[in-house]
């Protein structure tokens, strides 16, 4: 084997005259008769190498038989490119390497897609050959960014006095919001481990153990419905601290985020991030993870409806629903077809019954439902909502959840259509004062919004028996450009308060002991006040590289239906394995 002296992204004009050796893949090939130009690629870059008949006739004959993605090693002399052939777009563009020796390590079959053009094939096809897609410049750059983010995290946490502690991957199944992935035990018939949705209980136990400052970059697993920014297995930056309050965790999370952006992108984020309550986030943006890079906000519309003749919205208000509106600037050109498309989207994806609208023309409202609003009410709307000529007002009336979800999505859609989002901007913020619990209509019970160990706000504990829906939690999320980067809470460390929360959530003493007895027992032996949070590393890297889905930053991801197209997992197993695990497969009605 030819031992490389340099990588394919390393050589510069300062190396001219040196004899060097390179290893890599053939990325491009151009035949000029007695000359053969090849771009040789590795993960560090590309170098143009030249096979010249006058230098090595055998090497030229051999390379003419080679194809793209063949793996070779070469030795040769670094020479200057002619001025008219220099390539200023790549770091190695001032030089060539004239080959004197060639060794072929491996000849490739024809590639199933063009590795120089990632978009030359659909995503499913690329995922089938993910090991080839990982050769593309984009994904290799993404993997380097992920590495940088992980290293920066460890450096930051270490400098802050945190210690990294690994927690078990095989653990007890506990209710944490999503379904567990279960692992059957061969030794203990009929019993199962669960893969951790998060190390939540373990990191609390580490605080009881006196570890004080813990962190971990850890794999987590959730068997849930998937979206572009979710995977069945994902990676968290997990953090827990003792003797802290909410402000302490928010400060740490802010500083870690600032450090990551500075270390990887050389971007200076503000020293402190804006803080907004959960309810204000919903009222202003329709989302608990708002994108604040543009100024479209939700406006209260009930007072105008009450003074109008639009009975459809009046009936919504009579049923304790909500009516809110957004103003889309400079949308005079919106045709009825465009508005119908937006309406269908609100109905199909967000459950809205419709999308009402009015256009502002020459200082008055026109079209849509404008005829139901008297002139004086129209003037109030235009003045109060700062509506200009050419703007369109979109209004939805429905249950509060539907209104927030639909208008929150619509403001994003309108901002994209109107190019209102500064793609180079970073808009971090904290969302605080989440509700402690939410009502589950299907099960007719209260569910924890985060998890059962989240502490209620001290000022709201008295509402536990009378008004649980309005109890604030000491929970918080950090948001960037409309994506949740992470979240956490101050935990309950008092066993009596924890027992009361279990009762509120309908968890019996027996179930609490079965599911969480080990944690409750630990709390009997001196649990410190503690709290923490977890960042989604995949999502952070996704934002850092400018992507919109986390498959781009995970080396071997699953599809949105949780399938690995590369190795065809999940896959059947043989009967012997099932017998060893005391399992049998029950065929469904489809066979």
Coordinates of C-alpha atoms in Angstrom, one line a residue:
X1 CA 0.0 0.0 0.0
X2 CA 1.2 3.5 -0.7
X3 CA 1.3 5.3 2.6
X4 CA -0.2 8.7 2.3
X5 CA 1.8 11.8 3.4
X6 CA -1.1 14.2 3.0
X7 CA -4.8 14.3 2.7
X8 CA -6.7 15.4 -0.4
X9 CA -7.6 18.7 1.1
X10 CA -4.2 19.7 2.4
X11 CA -1.8 20.6 -0.4
X12 CA -1.2 24.2 -1.2
X13 CA 1.2 26.3 -3.4
X14 CA 3.7 26.1 -0.5
X15 CA 4.0 22.3 -1.3
X16 CA 5.1 22.9 -4.9
X17 CA 8.2 20.8 -5.7
X18 CA 7.5 18.2 -3.0
X19 CA 7.0 14.5 -3.7
X20 CA 3.9 13.4 -1.8
X21 CA 1.5 10.4 -1.6
X22 CA -2.3 10.5 -1.5
X23 CA -5.1 7.9 -1.0
X24 CA -8.7 8.4 -1.9
X25 CA -11.7 7.8 -4.3
X26 CA -11.8 8.8 -7.9
X27 CA -14.4 11.6 -8.0
X28 CA -14.1 12.9 -11.5
X29 CA -12.1 11.8 -14.6
X30 CA -11.2 13.6 -17.8
X31 CA -9.3 12.0 -20.7
X32 CA -7.2 14.2 -23.0
X33 CA -5.4 11.4 -24.8
X34 CA -1.8 11.5 -23.5
X35 CA -3.1 13.2 -20.3
X36 CA -5.6 12.0 -17.7
X37 CA -6.9 14.4 -15.1
X38 CA -8.6 12.9 -12.0
X39 CA -10.1 14.5 -9.0
X40 CA -9.1 12.4 -6.0
X41 CA -11.4 12.8 -3.0
X42 CA -11.3 11.9 0.7
X43 CA -13.2 13.5 3.6
X44 CA -10.8 16.4 3.8
X45 CA -11.3 17.6 0.2
X46 CA -10.2 17.1 -3.4
X47 CA -6.9 17.2 -5.2
X48 CA -6.5 17.2 -9.0
X49 CA -4.0 14.6 -10.0
X50 CA -2.5 14.3 -13.5
X51 CA -1.4 11.1 -15.3
X52 CA 1.1 12.0 -18.0
X53 CA 2.2 9.5 -20.6
X54 CA 5.8 11.0 -20.6
X55 CA 6.1 10.3 -16.8
X56 CA 4.6 6.9 -16.4
X57 CA 3.1 5.2 -19.4
X58 CA 2.0 2.1 -17.5
X59 CA 0.2 4.2 -14.8
X60 CA -1.7 6.1 -17.6
X61 CA -2.7 2.8 -19.2
X62 CA -3.9 1.4 -15.9
X63 CA -5.9 4.5 -14.9
X64 CA -7.7 4.6 -18.2
X65 CA -9.4 1.4 -17.2
X66 CA -10.6 2.8 -13.9
X67 CA -13.9 4.3 -13.1
X68 CA -15.6 6.7 -10.6
X69 CA -15.4 5.6 -6.9
X70 CA -12.5 3.3 -7.5
X71 CA -10.1 3.5 -4.5
X72 CA -6.4 4.2 -5.3
X73 CA -3.2 5.5 -3.9
X74 CA -0.7 7.6 -5.8
X75 CA 2.8 9.1 -5.4
X76 CA 3.8 12.2 -7.4
X77 CA 5.2 15.7 -7.6
X78 CA 3.2 18.8 -6.6
X79 CA 3.3 21.3 -9.5
X80 CA 1.7 24.7 -10.1
X81 CA -1.3 24.9 -12.2
X82 CA -1.2 27.3 -15.2
X83 CA -2.8 30.6 -14.3
X84 CA -5.8 30.0 -16.5
X85 CA -6.5 26.7 -14.9
X86 CA -6.4 27.7 -11.3
X87 CA -9.6 27.0 -9.3
X88 CA -10.2 29.6 -6.6
X89 CA -13.3 27.8 -5.3
X90 CA -11.3 25.0 -3.6
X91 CA -8.3 25.2 -1.2
X92 CA -6.2 22.9 -3.5
X93 CA -7.0 24.8 -6.6
X94 CA -3.6 26.3 -7.2
X95 CA -1.8 23.0 -7.6
X96 CA -1.8 19.6 -9.4
X97 CA 0.0 16.4 -8.6
X98 CA 1.8 14.7 -11.5
X99 CA 1.6 11.0 -10.8
X100 CA 4.7 8.8 -10.9
X101 CA 3.3 5.7 -9.1
X102 CA -0.2 4.3 -8.9
X103 CA -1.7 1.5 -6.8
X104 CA -5.3 0.3 -7.2
X105 CA -6.9 -0.9 -3.9
X106 CA -10.4 -1.5 -5.0
X107 CA -12.5 -1.1 -8.1
X108 CA -16.1 0.0 -7.6
X109 CA -19.3 -1.2 -9.3
X110 CA -21.2 1.6 -11.0
X111 CA -22.5 3.9 -8.2
X112 CA -26.3 3.7 -7.8
X113 CA -26.4 7.6 -7.8
X114 CA -24.0 10.4 -8.5
X115 CA -22.0 11.0 -5.3
X116 CA -21.0 14.4 -6.6
X117 CA -24.7 15.4 -6.7
X118 CA -26.6 14.3 -3.6
X119 CA -29.9 15.4 -5.2
X120 CA -29.4 13.1 -8.2
X121 CA -31.5 10.4 -6.4
X122 CA -34.6 10.4 -4.1
X123 CA -34.1 10.2 -0.4
X124 CA -35.3 6.6 0.0
X125 CA -32.8 5.5 -2.7
X126 CA -30.0 7.4 -0.9
X127 CA -31.0 5.9 2.4
X128 CA -30.7 2.4 0.9
X129 CA -27.1 3.2 0.1
X130 CA -26.5 5.5 3.1
X131 CA -22.8 4.5 3.3
X132 CA -22.4 6.0 -0.2
X133 CA -24.5 9.1 0.7
X134 CA -22.1 9.6 3.6
X135 CA -19.3 10.1 1.0
X136 CA -21.1 13.3 -0.2
X137 CA -19.5 16.6 0.7
X138 CA -22.7 17.8 2.5
X139 CA -23.1 14.8 4.8
X140 CA -19.4 14.6 5.6
X141 CA -19.6 18.3 6.5
X142 CA -22.6 17.6 8.7
X143 CA -20.8 14.8 10.5
X144 CA -17.9 17.1 11.2
X145 CA -20.3 19.7 12.6
X146 CA -21.9 17.1 14.8
X147 CA -18.4 16.1 16.1
X148 CA -17.6 19.7 16.8
X149 CA -20.8 20.3 18.7
X150 CA -20.3 17.2 20.9
X151 CA -16.7 18.2 21.6
X152 CA -17.7 21.7 22.4
X153 CA -20.4 20.4 24.8
X154 CA -18.0 18.2 26.7
X155 CA -15.5 21.0 27.0
X156 CA -18.1 23.4 28.3
X157 CA -19.6 21.0 30.8
X158 CA -16.1 19.9 32.0
X159 CA -15.1 23.5 32.5
X160 CA -18.2 24.0 34.5
X161 CA -17.4 21.2 37.0
X162 CA -19.8 18.7 35.5
X163 CA -19.0 15.0 35.4
X164 CA -20.2 12.6 32.6
X165 CA -21.9 9.5 34.0
X166 CA -23.2 6.7 31.8
X167 CA -26.7 5.4 32.8
X168 CA -28.2 2.1 31.8
X169 CA -29.6 1.4 28.4
X170 CA -31.6 -1.6 29.7
X171 CA -34.0 -0.2 32.4
X172 CA -37.4 -0.4 33.9
X173 CA -40.4 0.6 31.8
X174 CA -41.9 3.8 33.3
X175 CA -44.7 6.0 31.9
X176 CA -43.0 9.1 30.4
X177 CA -45.4 10.2 27.7
X178 CA -44.5 8.0 24.7
X179 CA -44.4 4.3 24.2
X180 CA -41.4 2.4 25.3
X181 CA -39.3 0.1 23.1
X182 CA -39.3 -3.2 25.1
X183 CA -36.5 -5.8 25.3
X184 CA -37.6 -9.3 26.4
X185 CA -35.5 -11.1 28.9
X186 CA -34.3 -14.6 28.0
X187 CA -33.4 -15.4 31.6
X188 CA -36.5 -14.0 33.3
X189 CA -39.5 -15.4 31.5
X190 CA -42.3 -12.9 30.7
X191 CA -40.3 -9.9 31.9
X192 CA -39.0 -7.0 29.9
X193 CA -36.5 -4.2 30.0
X194 CA -37.3 -0.9 28.3
X195 CA -34.9 1.3 26.3
X196 CA -34.7 4.7 28.0
X197 CA -36.9 7.5 26.7
X198 CA -34.6 9.6 28.7
X199 CA -32.3 9.0 31.8
X200 CA -34.8 11.0 33.9
X201 CA -35.0 8.7 36.9
X202 CA -31.3 7.8 36.9
X203 CA -30.2 11.4 36.8
X204 CA -32.4 12.2 39.8
X205 CA -30.9 9.2 41.6
X206 CA -27.4 10.6 40.8
X207 CA -28.5 13.8 42.6
X208 CA -29.5 11.7 45.6
X209 CA -26.1 10.1 45.3
X210 CA -24.4 13.5 45.8
X211 CA -23.0 13.8 42.3
X212 CA -24.1 17.4 42.3
X213 CA -23.4 18.2 38.6
X214 CA -24.1 15.5 36.0
X215 CA -24.2 15.5 32.3
X216 CA -24.2 12.9 29.5
X217 CA -24.4 12.8 25.8
X218 CA -26.8 9.8 25.6
X219 CA -29.0 7.8 23.2
X220 CA -32.7 7.8 23.9
X221 CA -35.5 5.8 22.4
X222 CA -39.2 6.6 21.9
X223 CA -41.7 4.5 20.0
X224 CA -43.9 7.3 18.7
X225 CA -45.3 8.7 15.5
X226 CA -42.5 10.4 13.6
X227 CA -41.9 13.7 11.8
X228 CA -39.0 15.2 9.9
X229 CA -37.3 16.3 13.1
X230 CA -37.9 13.1 15.0
X231 CA -36.4 9.6 15.0
X232 CA -37.1 6.5 17.1
X233 CA -33.5 6.8 18.5
X234 CA -32.0 10.2 19.1
X235 CA -29.3 11.8 21.2
X236 CA -29.7 14.1 24.2
X237 CA -27.3 16.4 26.0
X238 CA -28.6 15.5 29.4
X239 CA -27.9 17.7 32.4
X240 CA -28.9 17.7 36.1
X241 CA -27.7 19.9 39.0
X242 CA -28.3 20.0 42.8
X243 CA -29.2 23.0 44.9
X244 CA -30.4 25.1 42.0
X245 CA -33.5 27.1 41.1
X246 CA -35.0 27.7 37.6
X247 CA -32.9 30.8 36.9
X248 CA -29.7 28.8 37.5
X249 CA -30.7 26.2 34.9
X250 CA -31.8 28.9 32.4
X251 CA -28.5 30.7 32.8
X252 CA -26.6 27.4 32.2
X253 CA -28.7 26.5 29.2
X254 CA -28.2 30.0 27.7
X255 CA -24.4 29.9 28.2
X256 CA -24.1 26.4 26.7
X257 CA -26.2 27.5 23.6
X258 CA -24.0 30.6 23.2
X259 CA -20.9 28.5 23.5
X260 CA -22.0 26.0 20.9
X261 CA -22.9 28.7 18.4
X262 CA -19.7 30.5 19.0
X263 CA -17.5 27.3 18.8
X264 CA -19.1 25.9 15.7
X265 CA -20.3 28.9 13.6
X266 CA -18.4 31.8 15.2
X267 CA -21.8 33.4 15.9
X268 CA -22.2 35.7 18.9
X269 CA -25.7 35.1 20.4
X270 CA -27.0 37.7 22.9
X271 CA -25.8 37.4 26.5
X272 CA -29.4 36.7 27.7
X273 CA -32.3 35.4 25.7
X274 CA -35.9 36.8 25.8
X275 CA -38.2 35.0 28.2
X276 CA -41.9 34.5 27.4
X277 CA -44.6 32.5 29.3
X278 CA -46.3 29.5 27.8
X279 CA -49.7 31.3 27.6
X280 CA -48.2 34.5 26.1
X281 CA -46.4 32.3 23.5
X282 CA -49.7 30.7 22.5
X283 CA -51.6 34.0 22.4
X284 CA -49.0 35.9 20.4
X285 CA -47.6 33.1 18.1
X286 CA -50.0 30.2 18.4
X287 CA -47.1 27.9 19.5
X288 CA -45.1 27.1 22.5
X289 CA -42.0 27.1 20.3
X290 CA -42.4 30.3 18.4
X291 CA -40.3 31.5 15.5
X292 CA -39.8 35.2 16.3
X293 CA -37.7 36.1 13.3
X294 CA -40.6 37.9 11.7
X295 CA -43.4 40.2 13.1
X296 CA -46.6 38.5 12.2
X297 CA -48.5 37.9 15.4
X298 CA -51.9 36.6 16.5
X299 CA -54.5 39.3 17.3
X300 CA -57.5 39.0 19.5
X301 CA -60.6 39.5 17.4
X302 CA -63.5 38.7 19.7
X303 CA -64.5 42.4 20.4
X304 CA -64.9 43.1 16.7
X305 CA -67.0 39.9 16.2
X306 CA -69.3 40.9 19.0
X307 CA -70.0 44.2 17.2
X308 CA -70.5 42.5 13.8
X309 CA -73.3 40.5 12.1
X310 CA -71.1 37.5 11.6
X311 CA -73.1 34.9 13.5
X312 CA -70.8 31.9 12.8
X313 CA -68.0 33.5 14.9
X314 CA -70.5 34.7 17.5
X315 CA -71.6 31.1 18.1
X316 CA -68.0 30.2 18.6
X317 CA -67.7 32.8 21.3
X318 CA -70.9 31.6 22.9
X319 CA -69.4 28.1 23.1
X320 CA -66.3 29.5 25.0
X321 CA -64.2 29.3 21.8
X322 CA -61.7 31.8 20.5
X323 CA -61.5 34.1 17.5
X324 CA -58.1 35.4 16.5
X325 CA -56.5 36.9 13.4
X326 CA -53.2 37.4 11.7
X327 CA -52.4 40.2 9.2
X328 CA -50.4 39.3 6.1
X329 CA -48.6 42.3 4.7
X330 CA -48.4 43.2 1.1
X331 CA -50.8 40.4 0.0
X332 CA -53.0 42.3 -2.3
X333 CA -52.1 39.9 -5.1
X334 CA -53.5 36.9 -3.2
X335 CA -56.1 35.4 -5.5
X336 CA -59.2 33.5 -4.4
X337 CA -57.3 30.4 -5.5
X338 CA -54.4 31.1 -3.2
X339 CA -56.8 31.8 -0.3
X340 CA -58.7 28.5 -1.0
X341 CA -55.3 26.7 -0.9
X342 CA -54.6 28.2 2.5
X343 CA -58.1 27.3 3.7
X344 CA -57.8 23.7 2.6
X345 CA -54.4 23.4 4.4
X346 CA -55.9 24.8 7.6
X347 CA -58.8 22.3 7.4
X348 CA -56.8 19.3 6.4
X349 CA -53.8 19.6 8.7
X350 CA -55.0 21.6 11.7
X351 CA -58.7 20.8 12.1
X352 CA -60.0 24.3 11.4
X353 CA -63.6 24.6 10.1
X354 CA -62.6 27.4 7.7
X355 CA -60.4 30.4 7.1
X356 CA -62.2 33.8 7.0
X357 CA -60.5 36.8 5.4
X358 CA -60.8 40.5 4.5
X359 CA -58.5 42.6 2.2
X360 CA -57.7 46.3 2.9
X361 CA -58.2 48.5 -0.1
X362 CA -58.1 52.3 0.0
X363 CA -58.5 52.4 3.7
X364 CA -61.6 50.0 3.9
X365 CA -62.0 46.3 4.3
X366 CA -63.2 44.4 1.2
X367 CA -64.1 40.9 0.2
X368 CA -64.5 37.8 2.3
X369 CA -66.5 38.5 5.4
X370 CA -66.1 42.3 5.3
X371 CA -69.7 42.9 4.6
X372 CA -70.6 41.7 8.1
X373 CA -68.6 44.4 9.8
X374 CA -70.0 47.9 10.1
X375 CA -67.8 50.8 8.9
X376 CA -66.9 52.0 12.4
X377 CA -65.8 48.5 13.4
X378 CA -63.7 48.2 10.2
X379 CA -62.0 51.5 11.1
X380 CA -61.2 50.1 14.6
X381 CA -59.8 46.9 13.1
X382 CA -57.6 48.8 10.6
X383 CA -56.3 51.1 13.4
X384 CA -55.9 48.6 16.2
X385 CA -54.2 45.9 14.0
X386 CA -52.1 48.4 12.0
X387 CA -53.6 47.2 8.7
X388 CA -52.2 48.9 5.6
X389 CA -53.6 48.9 2.1
X390 CA -52.7 45.6 0.4
X391 CA -52.8 43.6 3.6
X392 CA -55.0 40.6 4.1
X393 CA -56.6 39.8 7.5
X394 CA -57.0 36.0 8.1
X395 CA -59.4 35.0 10.9
X396 CA -60.2 31.6 12.5
X397 CA -62.8 30.9 15.2
X398 CA -62.9 27.6 16.9
X399 CA -61.8 25.8 20.1
X400 CA -58.7 27.5 21.5
X401 CA -56.4 24.6 20.6
X402 CA -57.5 24.6 17.0
X403 CA -57.2 28.4 16.7
X404 CA -53.7 28.4 18.1
X405 CA -52.5 25.4 16.1
X406 CA -54.0 26.6 12.8
X407 CA -53.0 30.3 13.0
X408 CA -49.6 29.4 14.4
X409 CA -49.0 27.3 11.3
X410 CA -50.6 30.0 9.1
X411 CA -48.2 32.7 10.3
X412 CA -45.3 30.5 9.3
X413 CA -46.8 29.7 5.9
X414 CA -47.4 33.4 5.2
X415 CA -43.9 34.4 6.3
X416 CA -42.4 31.8 3.9
X417 CA -44.6 32.9 1.0
X418 CA -43.7 36.5 1.6
X419 CA -40.0 36.0 2.3
X420 CA -40.3 37.6 5.7
X421 CA -37.9 35.3 7.4
X422 CA -34.2 36.3 7.7
X423 CA -32.6 32.9 7.1
X424 CA -29.3 34.2 8.5
X425 CA -30.9 35.4 11.8
X426 CA -30.9 33.5 15.1
X427 CA -33.8 34.1 17.5
X428 CA -33.3 32.2 20.7
X429 CA -35.8 32.5 23.6
X430 CA -37.0 30.7 26.7
X431 CA -40.6 29.6 27.3
X432 CA -41.5 29.3 31.0
X433 CA -44.6 28.7 33.2
X434 CA -45.9 25.7 31.3
X435 CA -49.0 24.1 32.8
X436 CA -48.2 21.3 35.2
X437 CA -51.0 19.0 33.8
X438 CA -53.3 18.8 30.8
X439 CA -56.7 17.2 30.6
X440 CA -56.8 13.9 28.6
X441 CA -60.3 13.9 27.1
X442 CA -60.1 10.3 25.9
X443 CA -59.1 8.9 29.3
X444 CA -60.9 11.6 31.3
X445 CA -57.9 12.2 33.5
X446 CA -55.0 14.7 34.1
X447 CA -51.7 13.9 32.4
X448 CA -48.4 15.4 33.2
X449 CA -47.4 17.9 30.5
X450 CA -43.7 17.1 30.9
X451 CA -43.3 14.2 33.3
X452 CA -44.6 13.3 36.8
X453 CA -41.5 14.6 38.6
X454 CA -41.9 18.2 37.4
X455 CA -42.3 20.6 40.4
X456 CA -45.4 22.8 40.5
X457 CA -44.9 26.5 40.9
X458 CA -44.8 27.2 44.7
X459 CA -47.4 29.9 44.3
X460 CA -49.9 27.4 42.7
X461 CA -49.6 24.4 45.0
X462 CA -52.8 25.5 46.7
X463 CA -54.7 24.9 43.5
X464 CA -53.9 21.1 43.5
X465 CA -57.4 20.1 44.8
X466 CA -59.5 22.9 43.3
X467 CA -58.0 24.1 40.0
X468 CA -55.3 21.7 38.7
X469 CA -55.6 22.9 35.1
X470 CA -54.2 26.3 36.1
X471 CA -51.2 25.1 38.1
X472 CA -48.0 26.4 36.6
X473 CA -45.0 24.2 36.6
X474 CA -41.3 25.0 37.1
X475 CA -40.8 23.8 33.6
X476 CA -39.0 25.6 30.8
X477 CA -38.0 25.1 27.1
X478 CA -35.3 26.8 25.1
X479 CA -36.4 27.6 21.5
X480 CA -34.4 28.6 18.4
X481 CA -36.1 29.8 15.2
X482 CA -39.2 27.9 15.9
X483 CA -37.5 24.6 17.0
X484 CA -37.4 23.4 20.6
X485 CA -33.7 22.9 21.3
X486 CA -34.3 21.5 24.8
X487 CA -36.3 21.6 27.9
X488 CA -36.4 20.7 31.5
X489 CA -37.7 21.5 34.9
X490 CA -37.0 21.8 38.6
X491 CA -37.9 18.4 40.1
X492 CA -39.9 17.4 43.0
X493 CA -37.6 16.4 45.9
X494 CA -40.3 16.1 48.6
X495 CA -41.8 12.6 48.8
X496 CA -45.1 13.9 50.2
X497 CA -45.6 16.4 47.3
X498 CA -44.6 13.7 44.8
X499 CA -47.2 11.4 46.3
X500 CA -49.8 14.1 45.9
X501 CA -48.9 14.6 42.2
X502 CA -49.2 10.8 41.6
X503 CA -52.7 11.0 43.1
X504 CA -53.6 14.0 40.8
X505 CA -52.4 12.0 37.8
X506 CA -54.5 9.0 38.8
X507 CA -51.5 6.8 39.7
X508 CA -52.4 4.6 42.5
X509 CA -50.1 3.8 45.5
X510 CA -49.6 0.3 44.1
X511 CA -48.7 1.6 40.6
X512 CA -46.5 4.3 42.0
X513 CA -44.6 1.7 44.0
X514 CA -44.4 -0.6 41.1
X515 CA -43.2 2.0 38.6
X516 CA -41.3 4.4 40.8
X517 CA -40.8 2.7 44.1
X518 CA -37.0 2.7 43.8
X519 CA -37.0 6.5 43.2
X520 CA -39.4 7.2 46.1
X521 CA -37.3 5.0 48.4
X522 CA -34.2 7.0 47.4
X523 CA -36.0 10.2 48.3
X524 CA -36.3 9.0 51.9
X525 CA -32.6 9.3 52.4
X526 CA -31.9 12.9 51.8
X527 CA -32.8 14.1 48.3
X528 CA -31.4 17.6 47.6
X529 CA -33.4 20.2 45.7
X530 CA -32.4 19.6 42.1
X531 CA -33.3 20.4 38.5
X532 CA -32.0 20.1 35.0
X533 CA -32.7 19.9 31.3
X534 CA -32.0 18.0 28.1
X535 CA -31.0 19.4 24.8
X536 CA -31.7 17.5 21.5
X537 CA -28.2 17.2 20.0
X538 CA -29.6 16.1 16.6
X539 CA -31.8 19.1 16.4
X540 CA -29.1 21.5 17.4
X541 CA -26.8 20.1 14.7
X542 CA -29.6 20.2 12.2
X543 CA -29.9 24.0 12.8
X544 CA -26.2 24.6 12.8
X545 CA -25.9 23.0 9.3
X546 CA -28.9 24.8 7.9
X547 CA -31.1 21.7 7.4
X548 CA -34.7 21.2 8.2
X549 CA -34.7 17.5 9.2
X550 CA -32.5 15.5 11.5
X551 CA -31.9 12.6 9.1
X552 CA -29.3 14.9 7.5
X553 CA -27.2 14.9 10.7
X554 CA -27.5 11.3 11.9
X555 CA -25.1 8.8 10.3
X556 CA -27.5 6.0 9.9
X557 CA -31.1 7.2 10.3
X558 CA -34.5 5.6 10.0
X559 CA -37.3 6.7 7.7
X560 CA -40.3 8.6 9.0
X561 CA -41.9 5.1 9.4
X562 CA -39.0 4.0 11.6
X563 CA -37.5 1.6 8.9
X564 CA -33.8 1.4 8.0
X565 CA -33.8 0.9 4.3
X566 CA -30.1 0.1 4.3
X567 CA -30.2 -3.0 6.5
X568 CA -34.0 -3.7 6.3
X569 CA -34.6 -3.4 10.0
X570 CA -36.8 -4.1 11.8
X571 CA -36.6 -7.7 10.4
X572 CA -38.0 -11.1 11.3
X573 CA -36.1 -13.4 13.6
X574 CA -36.0 -17.2 13.6
X575 CA -38.2 -19.4 15.8
X576 CA -35.3 -20.4 18.0
X577 CA -34.6 -16.8 19.0
X578 CA -38.3 -16.4 19.8
X579 CA -38.4 -19.6 21.8
X580 CA -35.3 -18.4 23.8
X581 CA -37.2 -15.2 24.7
X582 CA -40.4 -17.1 25.5
X583 CA -42.2 -15.2 22.7
X584 CA -44.5 -16.2 19.9
X585 CA -45.9 -14.1 16.9
X586 CA -49.6 -13.7 16.6
X587 CA -50.5 -13.2 13.0
X588 CA -53.0 -10.4 12.3
X589 CA -56.0 -10.7 10.1
X590 CA -54.0 -9.7 7.0
X591 CA -51.7 -12.8 7.5

